[in-house]
XYZ file of C-alpha atoms in Angstrom:
204
model
C 0.728 70.027 -40.838
C 3.624 68.587 -38.868
C 5.696 66.105 -40.819
C 6.931 62.978 -39.135
C 10.638 62.537 -38.946
C 12.097 59.551 -40.833
C 13.414 58.079 -37.569
C 10.004 58.273 -35.911
C 8.245 56.763 -38.921
C 10.706 53.889 -38.999
C 10.193 53.231 -35.283
C 6.385 53.171 -35.675
C 6.588 50.745 -38.609
C 8.835 48.408 -36.641
C 6.570 48.627 -33.621
C 3.512 47.753 -35.703
C 5.350 44.896 -37.333
C 6.469 43.552 -33.978
C 3.002 43.917 -32.435
C 1.262 42.107 -35.294
C -0.441 38.862 -34.039
C 1.069 36.789 -36.813
C 4.558 37.692 -35.585
C 3.804 36.337 -32.124
C 2.362 33.215 -33.707
C 5.611 32.547 -35.545
C 7.932 33.542 -32.700
C 9.370 30.415 -30.996
C 11.850 32.182 -28.746
C 11.548 30.865 -25.152
C 9.448 27.790 -26.033
C 12.037 25.417 -24.585
C 12.194 27.397 -21.355
C 8.396 27.285 -20.983
C 8.278 23.537 -21.685
C 11.070 22.943 -19.178
C 9.236 24.969 -16.524
C 6.070 22.916 -17.112
C 7.735 19.495 -16.995
C 10.201 20.012 -14.109
C 7.565 19.624 -11.320
C 6.395 16.375 -12.899
C 9.949 15.058 -13.230
C 10.753 15.909 -9.606
C 7.546 14.228 -8.425
C 8.356 11.088 -10.427
C 11.877 11.057 -8.983
C 10.651 11.261 -5.390
C 7.922 8.697 -6.063
C 10.465 6.310 -7.570
C 12.751 6.632 -4.552
C 9.858 6.048 -2.143
C 8.575 3.056 -4.109
C 12.024 1.489 -4.245
C 12.477 1.943 -0.492
C 9.036 0.523 0.269
C 9.597 -2.561 -1.925
C 12.987 -3.258 -0.328
C 11.589 -2.940 3.195
C 8.577 -5.115 2.347
C 10.856 -7.879 1.057
C 12.892 -7.688 4.268
C 9.679 -7.750 6.319
C 8.522 -10.870 4.488
C 11.920 -12.513 4.953
C 11.876 -11.659 8.662
C 8.474 -13.280 9.138
C 9.485 -16.435 7.294
C 12.770 -16.745 9.218
C 11.060 -16.155 12.579
C 8.452 -18.846 12.006
C 10.931 -21.282 10.492
C 13.363 -21.042 13.415
C 10.606 -21.796 15.924
C 9.069 -24.572 13.816
C 12.347 -26.530 13.790
C 12.315 -27.321 17.534
C 10.141 -29.504 19.740
C 10.152 -27.048 22.627
C 11.598 -23.611 23.205
C 12.539 -21.620 26.311
C 12.196 -17.927 27.031
C 15.913 -17.188 26.503
C 15.926 -19.137 23.236
C 12.840 -17.291 22.055
C 14.543 -13.968 22.804
C 17.562 -15.057 20.732
C 15.293 -16.091 17.860
C 13.523 -12.737 17.961
C 16.824 -10.841 17.935
C 18.155 -12.934 15.046
C 15.012 -12.346 12.973
C 15.048 -8.643 13.794
C 18.627 -8.342 12.501
C 17.358 -9.181 9.004
C 15.888 -5.668 8.802
C 19.414 -4.150 8.790
C 20.270 -1.450 7.646
C 16.763 -0.185 8.402
C 15.881 0.688 11.988
C 15.054 -2.492 13.931
C 12.839 -0.462 16.275
C 10.263 -0.103 13.519
C 9.602 -3.836 13.224
C 6.813 -5.474 15.253
C 7.021 -9.260 15.578
C 4.643 -11.858 16.974
C 5.120 -15.627 16.853
C 2.382 -17.931 18.158
C 1.287 -21.526 18.267
C -2.198 -21.931 16.881
C -4.053 -25.232 17.317
C -7.043 -26.257 15.203
C -9.740 -28.281 16.969
C -11.777 -31.082 15.472
C -14.303 -28.548 14.153
C -11.638 -26.568 12.267
C -11.651 -23.627 14.687
C -8.221 -22.041 15.398
C -7.085 -21.182 18.920
C -3.943 -19.397 20.166
C -2.115 -21.618 22.687
C 0.915 -19.408 23.387
C 2.397 -16.262 21.939
C 5.576 -14.199 22.190
C 6.074 -10.682 20.830
C 8.623 -7.920 20.419
C 7.903 -4.194 19.989
C 4.176 -4.944 20.176
C 1.633 -6.904 22.215
C 1.392 -10.688 22.063
C -1.768 -12.453 20.959
C -4.310 -13.289 23.648
C -5.499 -16.825 24.267
C -8.416 -17.909 22.129
C -9.246 -16.982 18.550
C -6.323 -15.381 16.691
C -6.683 -11.693 15.758
C -6.061 -12.444 12.060
C -7.886 -14.529 9.483
C -6.094 -17.809 8.836
C -6.392 -19.250 5.302
C -8.975 -22.030 5.067
C -6.385 -24.394 3.606
C -4.396 -24.226 6.864
C -7.352 -25.094 9.093
C -6.847 -28.852 9.169
C -8.819 -30.370 12.078
C -6.748 -31.597 15.040
C -3.538 -29.952 13.821
C -1.110 -27.322 15.051
C 0.876 -24.586 13.328
C 3.325 -21.793 14.054
C 2.142 -18.365 12.895
C 4.568 -15.453 12.635
C 3.162 -12.001 12.019
C 5.579 -9.158 11.220
C 4.845 -5.483 10.616
C 7.153 -2.601 9.798
C 6.114 1.039 10.025
C 7.934 2.874 7.246
C 8.187 6.615 7.830
C 8.808 8.508 4.606
C 11.653 10.988 4.184
C 9.359 13.126 2.033
C 6.567 13.426 4.566
C 4.747 16.353 2.936
C 4.473 14.441 -0.335
C 3.288 11.309 1.493
C 0.545 13.275 3.227
C -0.653 14.659 -0.118
C -0.674 11.216 -1.777
C -1.578 8.768 1.016
C -2.900 11.061 3.740
C -0.229 9.819 6.157
C 3.498 10.218 6.762
C 3.979 6.457 7.166
C 3.073 3.127 5.571
C 2.587 -0.127 7.511
C 4.135 -3.058 5.647
C 3.219 -6.514 6.937
C 3.505 -10.203 6.189
C 2.300 -13.397 7.873
C 3.857 -16.859 7.634
C 2.223 -20.198 8.507
C 4.481 -23.178 9.197
C 3.917 -26.743 10.368
C 6.102 -28.097 13.211
C 9.076 -30.098 11.900
C 9.976 -32.488 14.731
C 6.810 -32.730 16.825
C 3.073 -32.366 16.479
C 2.846 -29.454 18.899
C 5.688 -27.149 19.989
C 5.747 -26.273 23.677
C 6.914 -22.960 25.105
C 8.448 -22.501 28.538
C 7.011 -18.999 28.861
C 3.424 -17.990 29.620
C 0.992 -20.315 27.853
C -2.744 -20.731 27.517
C -4.701 -23.493 29.283
C -4.262 -26.820 27.492
C -0.965 -25.902 25.827
């Protein structure tokens, strides 16, 4: 019978000891590396999501400010010409700096409310989008603003935010962009109804 050499016997004992299940259960070598590998994708996702959320909130606040400023500038006059309206639009658009001004769509309109409480667009001016057509406005106006025989200035501003991380945006929202919008309703300051020298609807 062949005798095992002491070296071979020692190697087999060590191998059995190492292969024992209880040894693997107590071995904690590499745990930190495994945990790090599991949590890194989540941390990166949270980082990108935080950056996108911060950008979107900042742009939304600028969009809201742009709409309020646009409507307020028009509401402070009794009448406004085409050149003045262009200046007002450019001034409001500048609020979006440092973000691209080409992404902002602005519409300012005079909306009259008849004696039955029905709103009607009397004139409209737009930039980077189409103006509102004469007749019923394309948006729902709050019931509290529909005072019979009154007039208001409505500014509607939208900004199309295109994400830097487009692949992530597609996975989360199904689109590479988000449309941020805000609408402001203001009463004329110095007259009952503001006139516009540009194209107007019948009765304006």
